[in-house]
Coordinates of C-alpha atoms and ligand atoms in Angstrom, one line a residue:
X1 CA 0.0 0.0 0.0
X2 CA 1.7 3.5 -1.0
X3 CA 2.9 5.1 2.1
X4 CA 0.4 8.2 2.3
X5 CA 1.9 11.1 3.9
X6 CA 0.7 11.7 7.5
X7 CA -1.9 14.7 8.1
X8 CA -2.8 16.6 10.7
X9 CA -5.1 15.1 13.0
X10 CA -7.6 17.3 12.1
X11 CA -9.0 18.5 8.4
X12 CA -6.5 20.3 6.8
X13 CA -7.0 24.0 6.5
X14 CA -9.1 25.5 4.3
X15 CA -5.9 26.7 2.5
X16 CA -5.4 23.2 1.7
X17 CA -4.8 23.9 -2.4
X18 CA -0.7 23.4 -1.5
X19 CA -2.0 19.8 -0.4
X20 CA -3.5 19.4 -3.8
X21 CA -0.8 20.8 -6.1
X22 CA 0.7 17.9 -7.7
X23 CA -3.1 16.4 -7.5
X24 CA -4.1 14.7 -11.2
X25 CA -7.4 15.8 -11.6
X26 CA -9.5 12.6 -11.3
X27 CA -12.8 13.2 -11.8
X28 CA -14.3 12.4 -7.7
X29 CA -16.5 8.8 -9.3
X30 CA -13.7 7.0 -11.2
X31 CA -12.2 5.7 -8.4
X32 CA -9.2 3.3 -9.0
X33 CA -9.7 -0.6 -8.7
X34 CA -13.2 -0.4 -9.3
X35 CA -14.7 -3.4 -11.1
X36 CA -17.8 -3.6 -12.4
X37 CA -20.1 -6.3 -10.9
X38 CA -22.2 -6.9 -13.6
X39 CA -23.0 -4.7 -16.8
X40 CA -25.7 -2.7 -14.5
X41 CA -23.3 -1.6 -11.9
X42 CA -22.6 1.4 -12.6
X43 CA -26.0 3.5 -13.0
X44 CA -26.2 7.6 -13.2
X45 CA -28.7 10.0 -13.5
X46 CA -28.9 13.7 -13.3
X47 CA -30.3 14.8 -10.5
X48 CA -33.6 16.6 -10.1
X49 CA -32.8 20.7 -10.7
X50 CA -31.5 21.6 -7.1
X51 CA -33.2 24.0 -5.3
X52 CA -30.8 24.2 -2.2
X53 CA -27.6 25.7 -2.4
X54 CA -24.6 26.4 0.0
X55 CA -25.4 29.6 -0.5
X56 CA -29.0 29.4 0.9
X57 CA -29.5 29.5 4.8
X58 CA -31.7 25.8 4.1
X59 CA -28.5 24.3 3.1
X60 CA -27.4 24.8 6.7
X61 CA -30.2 23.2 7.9
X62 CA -31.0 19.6 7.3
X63 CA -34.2 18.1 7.4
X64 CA -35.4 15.7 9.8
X65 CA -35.4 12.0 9.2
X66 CA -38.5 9.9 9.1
X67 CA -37.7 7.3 11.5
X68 CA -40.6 5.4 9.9
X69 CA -38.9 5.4 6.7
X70 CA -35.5 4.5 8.7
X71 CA -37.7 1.5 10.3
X72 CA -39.2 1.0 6.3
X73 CA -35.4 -0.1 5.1
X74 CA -34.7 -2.4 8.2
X75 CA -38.0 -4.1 7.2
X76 CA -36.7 -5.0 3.8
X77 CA -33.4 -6.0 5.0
X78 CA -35.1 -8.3 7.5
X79 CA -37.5 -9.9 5.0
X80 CA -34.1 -10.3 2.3
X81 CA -32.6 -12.1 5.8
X82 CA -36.0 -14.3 5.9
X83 CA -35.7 -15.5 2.6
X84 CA -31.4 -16.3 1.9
X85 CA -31.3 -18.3 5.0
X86 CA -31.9 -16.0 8.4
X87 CA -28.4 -14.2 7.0
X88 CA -26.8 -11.1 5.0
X89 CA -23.3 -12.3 5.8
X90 CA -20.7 -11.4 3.4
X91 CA -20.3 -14.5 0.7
X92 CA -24.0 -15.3 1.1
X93 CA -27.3 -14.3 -0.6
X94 CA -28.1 -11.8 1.5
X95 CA -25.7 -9.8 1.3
X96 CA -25.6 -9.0 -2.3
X97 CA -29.5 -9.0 -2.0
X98 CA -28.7 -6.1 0.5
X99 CA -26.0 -4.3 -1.6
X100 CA -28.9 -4.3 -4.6
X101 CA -32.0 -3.5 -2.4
X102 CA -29.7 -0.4 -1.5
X103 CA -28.3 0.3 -5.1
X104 CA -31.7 0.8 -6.5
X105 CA -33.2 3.0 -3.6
X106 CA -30.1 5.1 -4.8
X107 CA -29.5 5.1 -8.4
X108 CA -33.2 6.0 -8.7
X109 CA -32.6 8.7 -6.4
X110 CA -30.2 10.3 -8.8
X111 CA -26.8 9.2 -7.3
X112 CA -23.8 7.8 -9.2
X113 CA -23.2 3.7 -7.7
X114 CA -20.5 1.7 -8.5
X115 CA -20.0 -1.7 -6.9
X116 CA -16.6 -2.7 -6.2
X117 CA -15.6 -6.2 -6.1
X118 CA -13.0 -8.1 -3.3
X119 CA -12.5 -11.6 -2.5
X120 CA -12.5 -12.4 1.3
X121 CA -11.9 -16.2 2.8
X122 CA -12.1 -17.4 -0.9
X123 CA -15.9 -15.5 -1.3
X124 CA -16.3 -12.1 -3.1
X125 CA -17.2 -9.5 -1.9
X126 CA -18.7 -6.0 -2.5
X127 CA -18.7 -2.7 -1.5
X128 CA -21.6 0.0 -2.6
X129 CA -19.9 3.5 -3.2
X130 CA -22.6 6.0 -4.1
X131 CA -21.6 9.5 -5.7
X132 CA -24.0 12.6 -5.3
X133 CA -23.1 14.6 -8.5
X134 CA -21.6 17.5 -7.8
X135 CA -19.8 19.8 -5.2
X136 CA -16.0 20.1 -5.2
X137 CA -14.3 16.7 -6.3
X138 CA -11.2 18.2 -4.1
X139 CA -13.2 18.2 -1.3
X140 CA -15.2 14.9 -0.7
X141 CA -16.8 14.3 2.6
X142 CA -17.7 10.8 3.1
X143 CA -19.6 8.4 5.7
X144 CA -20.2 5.0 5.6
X145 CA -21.3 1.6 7.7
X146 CA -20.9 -1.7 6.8
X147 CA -23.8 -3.9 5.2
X148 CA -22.9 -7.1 6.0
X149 CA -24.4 -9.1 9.2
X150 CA -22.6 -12.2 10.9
X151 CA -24.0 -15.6 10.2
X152 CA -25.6 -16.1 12.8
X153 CA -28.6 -14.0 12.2
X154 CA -30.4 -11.0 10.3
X155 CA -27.8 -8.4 11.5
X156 CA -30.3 -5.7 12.1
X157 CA -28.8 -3.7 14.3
X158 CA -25.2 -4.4 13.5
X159 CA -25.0 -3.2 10.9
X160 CA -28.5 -2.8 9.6
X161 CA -28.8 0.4 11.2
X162 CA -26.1 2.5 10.4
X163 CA -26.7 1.3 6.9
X164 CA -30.4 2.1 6.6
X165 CA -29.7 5.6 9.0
X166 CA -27.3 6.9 6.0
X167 CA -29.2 5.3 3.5
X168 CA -32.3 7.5 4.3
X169 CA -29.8 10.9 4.6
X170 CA -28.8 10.3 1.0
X171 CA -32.0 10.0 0.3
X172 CA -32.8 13.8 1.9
X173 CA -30.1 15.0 0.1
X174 CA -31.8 14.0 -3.1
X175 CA -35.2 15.2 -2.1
X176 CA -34.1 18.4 -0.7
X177 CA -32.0 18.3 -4.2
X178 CA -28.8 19.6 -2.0
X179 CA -25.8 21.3 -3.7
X180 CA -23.2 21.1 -1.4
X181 CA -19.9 22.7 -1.4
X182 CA -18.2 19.7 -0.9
X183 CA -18.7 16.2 -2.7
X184 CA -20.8 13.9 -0.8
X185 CA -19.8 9.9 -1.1
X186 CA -21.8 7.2 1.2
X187 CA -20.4 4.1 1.4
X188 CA -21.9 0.8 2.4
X189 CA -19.0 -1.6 3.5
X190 CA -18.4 -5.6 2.9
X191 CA -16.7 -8.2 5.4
X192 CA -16.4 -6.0 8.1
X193 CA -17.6 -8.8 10.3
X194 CA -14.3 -10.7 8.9
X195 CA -11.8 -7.8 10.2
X196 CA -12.7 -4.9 8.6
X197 CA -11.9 -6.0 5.3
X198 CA -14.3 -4.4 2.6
X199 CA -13.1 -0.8 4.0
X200 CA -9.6 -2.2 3.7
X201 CA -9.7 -3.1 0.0
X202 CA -11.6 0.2 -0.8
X203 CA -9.1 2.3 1.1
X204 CA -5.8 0.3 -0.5
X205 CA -7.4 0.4 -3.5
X206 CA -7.2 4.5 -3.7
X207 CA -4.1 6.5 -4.9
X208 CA -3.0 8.4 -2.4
X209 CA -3.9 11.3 -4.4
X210 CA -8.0 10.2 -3.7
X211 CA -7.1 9.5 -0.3
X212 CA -6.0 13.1 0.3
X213 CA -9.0 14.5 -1.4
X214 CA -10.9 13.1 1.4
X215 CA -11.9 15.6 4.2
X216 CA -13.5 13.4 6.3
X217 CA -15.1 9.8 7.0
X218 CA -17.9 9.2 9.2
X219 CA -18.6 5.7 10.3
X220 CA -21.7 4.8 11.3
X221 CA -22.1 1.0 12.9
X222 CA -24.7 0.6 15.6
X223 CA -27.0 3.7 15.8
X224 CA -30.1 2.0 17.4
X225 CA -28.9 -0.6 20.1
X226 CA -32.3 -1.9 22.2
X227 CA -31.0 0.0 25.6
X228 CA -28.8 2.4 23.9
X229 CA -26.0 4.7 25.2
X230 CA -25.1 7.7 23.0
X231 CA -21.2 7.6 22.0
X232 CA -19.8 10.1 19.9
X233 CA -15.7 9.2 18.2
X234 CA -13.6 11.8 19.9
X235 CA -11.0 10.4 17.3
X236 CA -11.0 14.2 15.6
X237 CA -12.3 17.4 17.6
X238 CA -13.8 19.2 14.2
X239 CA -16.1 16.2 13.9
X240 CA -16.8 15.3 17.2
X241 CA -18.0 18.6 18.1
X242 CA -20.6 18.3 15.3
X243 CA -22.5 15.4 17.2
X244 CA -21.6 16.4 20.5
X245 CA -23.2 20.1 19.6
X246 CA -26.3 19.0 18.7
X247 CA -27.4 16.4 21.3
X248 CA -26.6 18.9 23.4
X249 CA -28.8 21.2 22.0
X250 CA -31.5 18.3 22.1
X251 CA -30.6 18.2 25.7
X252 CA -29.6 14.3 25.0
X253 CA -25.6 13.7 27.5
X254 CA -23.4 12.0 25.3
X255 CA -20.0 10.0 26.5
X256 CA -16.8 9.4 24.5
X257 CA -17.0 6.3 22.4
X258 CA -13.7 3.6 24.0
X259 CA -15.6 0.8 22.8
X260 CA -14.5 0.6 19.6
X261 CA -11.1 1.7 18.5
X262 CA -10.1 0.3 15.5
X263 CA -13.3 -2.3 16.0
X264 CA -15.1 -0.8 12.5
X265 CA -14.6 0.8 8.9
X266 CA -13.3 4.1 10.5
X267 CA -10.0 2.4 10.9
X268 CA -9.2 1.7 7.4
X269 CA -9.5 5.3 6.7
X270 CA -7.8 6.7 10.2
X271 CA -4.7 4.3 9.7
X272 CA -4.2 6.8 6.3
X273 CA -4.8 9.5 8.3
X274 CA -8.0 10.7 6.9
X275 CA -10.3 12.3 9.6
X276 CA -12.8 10.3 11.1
X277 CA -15.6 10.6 13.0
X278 CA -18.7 8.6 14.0
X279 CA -21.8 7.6 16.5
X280 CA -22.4 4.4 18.4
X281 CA -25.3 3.2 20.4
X282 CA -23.3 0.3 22.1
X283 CA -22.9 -3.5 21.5
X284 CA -22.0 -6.5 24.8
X285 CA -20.9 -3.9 27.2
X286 CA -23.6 -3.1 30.2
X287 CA -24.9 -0.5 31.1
X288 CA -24.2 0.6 34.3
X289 CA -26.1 2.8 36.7
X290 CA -24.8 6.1 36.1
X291 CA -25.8 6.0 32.3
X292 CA -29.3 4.7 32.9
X293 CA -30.1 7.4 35.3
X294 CA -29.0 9.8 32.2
X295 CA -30.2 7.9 29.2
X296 CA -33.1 5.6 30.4
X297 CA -33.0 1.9 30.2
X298 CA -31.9 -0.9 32.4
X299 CA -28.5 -0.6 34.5
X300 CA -26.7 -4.3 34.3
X301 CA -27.9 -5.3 31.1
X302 CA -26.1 -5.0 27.7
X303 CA -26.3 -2.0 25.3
X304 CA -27.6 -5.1 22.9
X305 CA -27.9 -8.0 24.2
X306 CA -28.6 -10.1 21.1
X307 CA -25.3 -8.5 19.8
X308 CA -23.9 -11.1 17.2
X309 CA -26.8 -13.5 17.6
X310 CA -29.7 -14.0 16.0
X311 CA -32.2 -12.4 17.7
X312 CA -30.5 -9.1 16.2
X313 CA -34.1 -8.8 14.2
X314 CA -36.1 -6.0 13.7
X315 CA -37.6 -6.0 17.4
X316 CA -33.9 -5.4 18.7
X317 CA -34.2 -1.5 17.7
X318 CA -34.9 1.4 19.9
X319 CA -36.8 3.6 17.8
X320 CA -35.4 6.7 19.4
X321 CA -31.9 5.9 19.8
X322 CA -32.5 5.4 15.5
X323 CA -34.0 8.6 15.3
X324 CA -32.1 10.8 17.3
X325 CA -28.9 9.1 15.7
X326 CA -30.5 9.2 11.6
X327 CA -30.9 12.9 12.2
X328 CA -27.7 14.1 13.4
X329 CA -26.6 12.2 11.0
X330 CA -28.2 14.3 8.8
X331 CA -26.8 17.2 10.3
X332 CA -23.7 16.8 10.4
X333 CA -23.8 15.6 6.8
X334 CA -25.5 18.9 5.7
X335 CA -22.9 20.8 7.9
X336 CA -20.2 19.3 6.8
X337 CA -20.8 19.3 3.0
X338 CA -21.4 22.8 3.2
X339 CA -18.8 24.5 5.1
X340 CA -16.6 26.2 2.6
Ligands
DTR401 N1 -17.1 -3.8 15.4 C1 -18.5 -3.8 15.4 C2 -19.1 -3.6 16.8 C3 -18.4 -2.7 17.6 C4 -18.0 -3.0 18.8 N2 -17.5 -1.9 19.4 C5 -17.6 -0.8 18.6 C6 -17.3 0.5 18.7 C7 -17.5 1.4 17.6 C8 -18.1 0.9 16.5 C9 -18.4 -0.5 16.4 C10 -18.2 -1.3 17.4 C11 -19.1 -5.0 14.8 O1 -19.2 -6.0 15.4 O2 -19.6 -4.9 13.7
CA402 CA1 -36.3 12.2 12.8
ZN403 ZN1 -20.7 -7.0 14.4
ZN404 ZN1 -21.0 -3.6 13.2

């Protein structure tokens, strides 16, 4: 993997054209080592005329997400579970089921997808990379989760969450017809459950000159755990304010996510030194007394107790940890993207 030269723990400066000066202009979609799954991969349309510019005071403010229509996409990734064998584990049925259920919400939202192929433990593998068209292709804010469930059961929420919360925020950008500064890619990772390897492949497959394009990568893997705990990454202080600042404003405490360090896809871009940021609702560890008195739920049990097991269905969500979470996600996607 080309050694990529260390940055700053935060985004570079807004000056950052002197990081960009030997930069070959490569247009933000064709991303190196992409490989088409099948002839219908790689879909584009033009989006609806956009109303909402970075210039207009609406482009500040995202919309709220319908947690209904959250809860809508988990439903479908359940019933594609139901019916390749109770799974959507990478190498499986349901995972690629999964990857296309997503595609087509999103290529006939407007968004540029391109499938990218990896082999992991001797299966392939696929990651979903959605482009919004336009915004500054120097400039790409990204966030992703990973698709893929262990195969032990549905995987709802791990990772169905996080993949159905930024699902639904690509969607909003689409209907709100959002022109962002910055280019918006969402990414919906392979193989995590295998070591983070679908992230991996995507990352090494980059030229360091796409890596350094990249402003910064939010990860989102577990936003709606049954007796949740609200964790923000404090792995990069720009980004970590940005979640921190509005729960706070919803009057919701939040605590420093240690769970997971190097446990999900924010690693394979952190290890380049890309900024990362993200939200987690918890996973084995219990809750103890001192978070329940602030966040509700029951002290000495599990975050999510059916973590990695099969009853990780669709009744294993709280519906408003997954709302609280799918709309600062929104935010901070509509605040990031359209802060130059
Ligand atoms: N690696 C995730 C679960 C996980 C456990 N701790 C954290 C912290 C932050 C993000 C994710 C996680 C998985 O099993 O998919
Ligand atoms: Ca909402
Ligand atoms: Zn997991
Ligand atoms: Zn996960």
């Amino acid at each position: 993997m080309p050694t990529h030269p260390t940055r700053s723990a935060s985004p570079l400066p807004r000056t950052s054209w002197l990081r960009r000066a030997a930069t070959a202009t490569v247009a933000a979609g064709a991303l190196a080592g992409l490989i088409a799954a099948s002839p219908a991969t790689t879909a584009s349309a033009t989006p609806a005329a956009a109303h909402t510019t970075a210039s207009s005071p609406s482009a500040f403010a995202a919309p709220d997400i319908p947690v209904a229509n959250v809860k809508a996409h988990l439903n479908q990734l359940q019933s594609i579970a139901s019916r390749n064998g109770g799974n959507r584990a990478h190498g499986r049925p349901g995972y690629r089921a999964s990857i296309d259920y997503i595609k087509a919400k999103l290529d006939a939202a407007g968004y540029t997808t391109t499938v990218q192929q990896f082999t992991a433990s001797g299966a392939t593998g696929y990651n979903l990379i959605a482009d919004w068209p336009g915004g500054d292709p120097q400039n790409v804010v990204m966030a992703g989760a990973h698709l893929d469930s262990v195969s032990a059961g549905a995987g709802i929420n791990d990772n169905g969450s996080g993949s159905a919360a930024i699902l639904e925020s690509a969607l909003a950008v689409s209907r709100e017809g959002l022109k962002p500064t910055q280019h918006l890619r969402f990414a919906w990772w392979g193989a995590e459950e295998l070591g983070i390897l679908g992230s991996r492949h995507y990352v090494n497959s980059l030229p360091s000159t796409e890596r350094s394009k990249i402003d910064a990568y939010l990860n989102f893997d577990m936003v709606g755990s049954p007796n949740p705990g609200y964790f923000v990454y404090d792995d990069d202080r720009r980004l970590e304010a940005v979640f921190k600042e509005w729960f706070a404003a919803k009057g919701v405490a939040t605590e420093i996510e240690t769970e997971g360090d190097g446990r999900s896809d924010h690693a394979s871009f952190q290890r380049v030194g890309i900024p990362v940021g993200g939200l987690f609702t918890g996973a084995g560890r219990v809750k103890t007394a001192a978070q329940a008195q602030k966040w509700g739920g029951t002290a000495g049990q599990a975050f999510d107790r059916c973590y990695h097991r099969s009853c990780d269905t669709t009744a294993n969500i709280n519906d408003t940890a997954l709302d609280r979470n799918s709309d600062v996600i929104a935010h901070a996607i509509w605040t990031l993207s359209t802060s130059r």
